[in-house]
Structures are given as structure tokens and as C-alpha cells.
């Protein structure tokens, strides 16, 4: 790796140990290069007052504002012994009060004169219904300011406002940046010259100078466009190299035998596959027939028939003499998948058994809680090849588990698994097996390209015929308690029609999670708004004694004994249990077509995508579904706006977009890829779709011509710096 001394140097040498320590601990900045990539959040213009009107949404946050002093007065208290300076500042959009106490009043009283301008930084608080900053740090910007040099420097330029912290204000960070800015000349440009020139992008050194010290708004645009390209391109090169490396691996082509297991299965299907299922199946079968491993992401709306597509792929592999393994994140889901696969296959799932089909195969379940005899038999069926399909949890990954010929790994709900787990299962094949990753969480195209960029993507966006629509309503339990009473009446009505219901709560309430909420409980006694989230065990008891008395109400949560969980799920599936009060353990894959209504308690405690997932558990049969989102939040709150968005649309892709915009992509990306969060400083995954798509094309072309990047040492250096060892390993494992 090419070494860049000035840029790699510890900030202690340039800025001194005290400042370097704050930058490292508070902002994660260790070298000059880190600091150069700490970009301004926005820019203030000396002639333009920045908005104070937005501060109401930033209570308890550290902010920097540029404003003019409207008035300043010293007040006394405690019989004249105490002094308080109150300064009102304005920016045309609003007013804000600054307060200084005691000996701290003298300097600002002299400097903050009416009409003077300054930058102010501090934590926003509310006192007597007014917004204020107490003892803010400030930097004068006027000609009368004591620091004339600073004032002159700021006079004729855009003022960068940096992401700051209480111990280091924005203008102090600006001075730190000034100290390292000359070293920007040594920055190694990662973009190939032809690409940079072809796209009309400024050189990296120029971009760094312009982003930190722009002379005009056009400078900022030039710099941003260039720096976005860097982030998008380097990340896409990493993913393109991963795809290229995968394409070099050998794999056994898996083609279904004519008149074999797959044909026999298709012949028995009581319905026609949707166009979407047929199209996606063809993409998968084409991949399976190649001599390098398939790496495909199958994303589909809740209930779009992903399991059917995955099962047909597994049958194709069994047809060709191989085995298929499906990895599920929870025992409840593994058992559910096993039950539904066996039901769908009928006698074809009883290969080698009395009454089973000659063309059939064995379908075995492998989970951590199975008894030893069943476990031993399952392991034997796998190693001999007797079982063509195995469905299991993390138990599949253990060293003892050996396959006769593993040809396909299906991973359900990718985001629940670490890469190491996915990799451990893939390593059990004699040659790398094909990989199909499924998710019911719709992922906007740009996120798929960024997070799952090493996988080809297939999307199922059609619901199978016969699926019913789901009506969703918000139940404002605090404002309109009679709405909640009506919700329980609706549950009763559905049960009387022969249907079943889910009630979902955010917490179990078995003592173990009460301990975590101990402090909250104490606060709850004084303030009903701070009560702990509603719990499964408490709600189930209240319902059984109150509004749902006389109905069979049972609970399901993650800390139950596995045998008890399976028993409850089996009886609920059979229709013996009418109301299931559960945690989000039922969020993914649980399929009970007779369930028509779901009540989600404290719905504001769940994310948008999670609510959409949960809702997908009802309306899976011919009767329409109903989902009631119960919340005590105020109508004008952001949480209620989120719930209204879920109630307004059944389009999971639209909701995932809303979710991403609200949570910011760092959270979403951070779940799936270690390190992306810190590497995406300029690129906004939702807004910069075009840049990401173009960067992917360019990266694919560059890697195809020079996989080791031997002719592009600058790109190789940037790849090492951006990804770091940990992320490089992540991508290596894929």
C-alpha cells in the first residue's frame, strides 16, 4: 500500500495532544486524512442569517448558529449579589435567548453589543417556554470584534459549519482543518483519470480544498459531486471485485432432471404460479445451471410466494443429485418452514418411506432443541444423502453436521445472520454451493446496490391470486379509549366467524426484561408517559380476564421452552388457540391462513418496516385481513405520522423508503455491513441513486479489465483506507 506520510500522521503532531484527544474520542478522527474527510454539515453566509426557526426540533442537541444581537441586558438577583446577562439574538426567521451567569457575564457583555454578529454554539434547552442556549461559546464576526483576524477571515466567504461536539465548537474544528489543509495536496486520487475527465469531475485535491474553504456555492457543488463519486465508486469497486472473484470459483451446475422431482411437484400444484414467480424461477434456474456459484438476493413482499420459489430451486438441486439447506433465524420459523414444505410436497417429502413417492426425498428438520435420537437420525440422513432437503437454525452450522453433496444454501431473512454464519454453512460443500438469500423486507434499489452489491437481485412484487387485502387503522388509545374497546370487539367478531387473531406486544414481561426496565418503572409511577412498553404476559392476562374472556388466549415469546413454543404454534395453526399474544417472534414466515386480525400494542415502538412485516401475517387466506395499530402517542407526534404512513399503503418498497429517510441510511447500512456507516459521509443512498448506478457500471468495467487494480495504485490505496481490514474481510466472505 502506498504510504502518504502527512495524511497518515497522528493529529497529535499537528494539533497537540489535548485537541487530538477530543477529536479522537468525540468524533473518531485520528489522522489528517480523517479530518479532511470530516466535511462541513452546511455553510452560513455572512450576508445571510441562518435559521433559528428550526431549533424547536433540536432540544438537547448541540447546535451552531450565525445571528445578530438584538438586545442585551444584565439582570440582578439574590438582592443584587447575583448577575445574569440575557442576550436576544435574531436571524430574521426567529429569536433565541442566550444566558450567562456570575463572573461569566463580563466578557460577553462587552462583546455582544446590539447589531453585532457572531457564531454561537451550545446545547438548545427550553426555559419558561422559550428556547435558550446557556453559556454558549461564541466567535464574533463583526468589524468591532476583538479577534479581528478571525473576523476578516470570515468576512468574505461562506462559513463552514462542522458536525461538532460540546468540547470542540465548529469554528475550532475549522481552525484544526486549516492546520491540515495544506496536506490535501498529497491526497492520492482514487478515480482513474479517464473516468474523472469523462464525468467532468474536479481532481481530489481541488475537491478537498473547495469543500472546506469554498469561495462560491458552485465550489461546494463541484466538491460534493466529486466526493460522492469517490465514496460510491470505491464501494462499488469492492463489491465488483467480490462478484468477479465469485465468478472465478468452480461450482457444480445443477439442472433439474426431465420428469424428475420438480416436474412431479409442479404437476401436483393446485394453483398456477404468478408471472413474477415464473420469471424469478427462470433467473434462478439459469444461475444454477452455470459452473460458478449463484449469488442471488430474492426480495419479495410479505406473502408474495418466496418460499414456493425457494422450494422449487431446492427441488431442482435435489433432482440433479445434490442437497439443499435452508437456514432460518429462529426455531419457530424453522419449524414453520419445515411444516409448510412437507405440506406443499405431500408424498414427495417421504422419499424412502412406506407410502412415499419413488421420486421423493426426505425433508429433515435440525434445530438446537431437538432430542438426541431425532438429531442423530437427521445427521445420518444428511451425511448419507438420504435427506435431499434440510431446514434448520444455527444448528446447521455446527462442525458435526456433514453433507453428502451440498448444492444450494437458502438463507431466509439475511439481516438476521452474521456473514460468518452464512460462510460456515457454505464451506460444508465439496465445492462452493449456490447461494440464494431471501428477505421479506423490501429494499430500495439503491440500498440493494450498496448493501447487497455482491448479489444479483430478483424481486417478487406480485401477490398470488386469492390473497386478500389488509385494511390498516390507527387506534388512538389515549385520545379515544372507546376505539380500543371497539378493537377488542372486532377481535371477538372475527373469532365468532371462525377466524383467529394475533396481539403483538414489544416486551415479554417475565421479570428478565423487567429488570432492564427497572428505572423506567420507578419513573412510571410519577409520569404515565414514561411507562415501560406493554408486555405479552400482562396483556394476555388482562385480555383473558377482561375483553376477551371466554376465548382461548395463549402466549408465544422467544424465552419459552422450544417444545412449548412448538406446541402453542401447532395448536394455533390447527385452530385450537383463538388469540395468540406474542412478541415479534411471529414477525417473519409464520403462516396461518385462518388468522384475519392483528392488534399491535404500543405500535409506535416498532419501525415502519417491522410493522409492515407483522401486518403480513394476516389476510393470508381468502378472508380479508385487518391490522390495528394501537398507540398512546399524540396525534401531532412524528410517531403517529409513521403509523399513518403504514396505514396509508401496502407497498413495502414505499414504506422502506420512508423508513430509510426517517432512520437515515447509516442505521440501515450499519445492520448489514460493518463499517459502511462510517465510510458514507457525503453519499445519501436514497437521494444519490443515479451516482450509485453509474458508479456500479464504471466499477464493473474497471474490475473486468484489471481485477487486481495493478494499473490503479491510487484506487487500491483508497480501497484499503475506506474499507479497512475488517470490511475487506467482510467482503471477502461475502
CSV table of N, CA, C and O in Angstrom, one decimal, residues 651-690:
chain,number,residue,atom,x,y,z
A,651,UNK,N,-47.7,-0.9,0.1
A,651,UNK,CA,-46.5,-1.0,-0.7
A,651,UNK,C,-45.2,-1.0,0.1
A,651,UNK,O,-44.8,0.0,0.6
A,652,UNK,N,-44.6,-2.2,0.3
A,652,UNK,CA,-43.5,-2.3,1.2
A,652,UNK,C,-42.3,-1.5,0.7
A,652,UNK,O,-41.5,-1.0,1.5
A,653,UNK,N,-42.1,-1.4,-0.6
A,653,UNK,CA,-41.0,-0.6,-1.1
A,653,UNK,C,-41.1,0.9,-0.7
A,653,UNK,O,-40.2,1.5,-0.4
A,654,UNK,N,-42.4,1.4,-0.9
A,654,UNK,CA,-42.6,2.8,-0.5
A,654,UNK,C,-42.4,3.0,1.0
A,654,UNK,O,-41.7,3.9,1.4
A,655,UNK,N,-42.8,2.0,1.8
A,655,UNK,CA,-42.6,2.1,3.3
A,655,UNK,C,-41.1,2.0,3.7
A,655,UNK,O,-40.7,2.7,4.6
A,656,UNK,N,-40.4,1.2,2.9
A,656,UNK,CA,-39.0,1.0,3.3
A,656,UNK,C,-38.2,2.3,2.9
A,656,UNK,O,-37.3,2.7,3.6
A,657,UNK,N,-38.7,3.0,1.9
A,657,UNK,CA,-38.1,4.3,1.6
A,657,UNK,C,-38.4,5.3,2.7
A,657,UNK,O,-37.5,6.0,3.1
A,658,UNK,N,-39.6,5.3,3.2
A,658,UNK,CA,-40.0,6.2,4.3
A,658,UNK,C,-39.2,5.9,5.5
A,658,UNK,O,-38.6,6.8,6.2
A,659,UNK,N,-39.1,4.6,5.8
A,659,UNK,CA,-38.3,4.1,6.9
A,659,UNK,C,-36.8,4.6,6.9
A,659,UNK,O,-36.2,5.1,7.8
A,660,UNK,N,-36.3,4.4,5.7
A,660,UNK,CA,-34.9,4.8,5.4
A,660,UNK,C,-34.7,6.3,5.6
A,660,UNK,O,-33.7,6.7,6.2
A,661,UNK,N,-35.6,7.1,5.1
A,661,UNK,CA,-35.5,8.5,5.2
A,661,UNK,C,-35.6,9.0,6.7
A,661,UNK,O,-34.9,9.9,7.1
A,662,UNK,N,-36.4,8.3,7.4
A,662,UNK,CA,-36.6,8.7,8.8
A,662,UNK,C,-35.4,8.2,9.7
A,662,UNK,O,-34.9,8.9,10.6
A,663,UNK,N,-34.9,7.0,9.4
A,663,UNK,CA,-33.9,6.4,10.3
A,663,UNK,C,-32.5,6.8,9.8
A,663,UNK,O,-31.5,6.7,10.6
A,664,UNK,N,-32.4,7.4,8.6
A,664,UNK,CA,-31.1,7.7,8.0
A,664,UNK,C,-30.4,6.4,7.6
A,664,UNK,O,-30.5,5.5,8.3
A,665,UNK,N,-29.8,6.4,6.4
A,665,UNK,CA,-29.3,5.2,5.9
A,665,UNK,C,-28.2,4.6,6.8
A,665,UNK,O,-27.9,3.4,6.7
A,666,UNK,N,-27.5,5.4,7.6
A,666,UNK,CA,-26.4,4.8,8.4
A,666,UNK,C,-26.9,3.6,9.2
A,666,UNK,O,-26.3,2.6,9.3
A,667,UNK,N,-28.1,3.8,9.8
A,667,UNK,CA,-28.7,2.7,10.7
A,667,UNK,C,-28.9,1.4,9.8
A,667,UNK,O,-28.6,0.3,10.2
A,668,UNK,N,-29.5,1.7,8.7
A,668,UNK,CA,-29.9,0.5,7.8
A,668,UNK,C,-28.6,-0.2,7.3
A,668,UNK,O,-28.5,-1.4,7.4
A,669,UNK,N,-27.7,0.6,6.8
A,669,UNK,CA,-26.5,0.1,6.3
A,669,UNK,C,-25.7,-0.6,7.4
A,669,UNK,O,-25.0,-1.6,7.2
A,670,UNK,N,-25.7,0.1,8.5
A,670,UNK,CA,-24.9,-0.4,9.7
A,670,UNK,C,-25.3,-1.8,10.1
A,670,UNK,O,-24.4,-2.6,10.5
A,671,UNK,N,-26.6,-2.2,9.9
A,671,UNK,CA,-27.0,-3.5,10.3
A,671,UNK,C,-26.4,-4.6,9.4
A,671,UNK,O,-26.1,-5.7,9.8
A,672,UNK,N,-26.2,-4.2,8.1
A,672,UNK,CA,-25.9,-5.2,7.1
A,672,UNK,C,-24.4,-5.3,6.8
A,672,UNK,O,-23.9,-6.3,6.4
A,673,UNK,N,-23.7,-4.1,6.9
A,673,UNK,CA,-22.3,-4.1,6.5
A,673,UNK,C,-21.5,-3.3,7.6
A,673,UNK,O,-21.7,-2.1,7.7
A,674,UNK,N,-20.7,-4.0,8.3
A,674,UNK,CA,-19.8,-3.3,9.2
A,674,UNK,C,-19.0,-2.2,8.5
A,674,UNK,O,-18.5,-2.5,7.5
A,675,UNK,N,-19.0,-1.0,9.1
A,675,UNK,CA,-18.1,0.0,8.5
A,675,UNK,C,-18.7,0.9,7.4
A,675,UNK,O,-18.2,1.9,7.2
A,676,UNK,N,-19.8,0.5,6.8
A,676,UNK,CA,-20.3,1.3,5.7
A,676,UNK,C,-20.7,2.7,6.4
A,676,UNK,O,-20.6,3.7,5.8
A,677,UNK,N,-21.3,2.6,7.6
A,677,UNK,CA,-21.8,3.8,8.2
A,677,UNK,C,-20.8,4.8,8.3
A,677,UNK,O,-21.0,6.0,8.0
A,678,UNK,N,-19.5,4.4,8.7
A,678,UNK,CA,-18.5,5.5,8.9
A,678,UNK,C,-17.9,5.9,7.5
A,678,UNK,O,-17.3,6.9,7.4
A,679,UNK,N,-18.1,5.1,6.5
A,679,UNK,CA,-17.5,5.4,5.2
A,679,UNK,C,-18.3,6.3,4.3
A,679,UNK,O,-17.8,6.9,3.4
A,680,UNK,N,-19.6,6.3,4.5
A,680,UNK,CA,-20.5,7.1,3.7
A,680,UNK,C,-20.7,8.4,4.4
A,680,UNK,O,-21.6,8.6,5.2
A,681,UNK,N,-19.9,9.4,4.0
A,681,UNK,CA,-20.0,10.7,4.6
A,681,UNK,C,-20.8,11.7,3.7
A,681,UNK,O,-21.5,12.6,4.2
A,682,UNK,N,-20.6,11.6,2.5
A,682,UNK,CA,-21.2,12.5,1.5
A,682,UNK,C,-22.4,11.9,0.8
A,682,UNK,O,-23.3,12.6,0.3
A,683,UNK,N,-22.3,10.6,0.6
A,683,UNK,CA,-23.3,9.9,-0.3
A,683,UNK,C,-24.6,9.6,0.5
A,683,UNK,O,-24.5,9.1,1.6
A,684,UNK,N,-25.7,10.1,0.0
A,684,UNK,CA,-27.0,9.7,0.6
A,684,UNK,C,-27.6,8.7,-0.3
A,684,UNK,O,-27.9,8.9,-1.5
A,685,UNK,N,-27.8,7.5,0.3
A,685,UNK,CA,-28.2,6.3,-0.5
A,685,UNK,C,-29.5,6.5,-1.3
A,685,UNK,O,-29.6,6.0,-2.4
A,686,UNK,N,-30.5,7.1,-0.6
A,686,UNK,CA,-31.7,7.3,-1.3
A,686,UNK,C,-31.7,8.4,-2.4
A,686,UNK,O,-32.1,8.2,-3.5
A,687,UNK,N,-31.0,9.5,-2.1
A,687,UNK,CA,-31.0,10.7,-3.0
A,687,UNK,C,-30.1,10.5,-4.2
A,687,UNK,O,-30.3,11.0,-5.3
A,688,UNK,N,-29.0,9.7,-4.0
A,688,UNK,CA,-27.9,9.7,-5.0
A,688,UNK,C,-28.0,8.4,-5.8
A,688,UNK,O,-27.0,7.8,-6.2
A,689,UNK,N,-29.2,8.0,-6.1
A,689,UNK,CA,-29.4,6.7,-6.9
A,689,UNK,C,-28.7,6.7,-8.2
A,689,UNK,O,-28.0,5.8,-8.6
A,690,UNK,N,-28.7,7.9,-8.9
A,690,UNK,CA,-28.0,7.9,-10.2
A,690,UNK,C,-26.5,7.7,-10.1
A,690,UNK,O,-25.9,7.0,-10.9
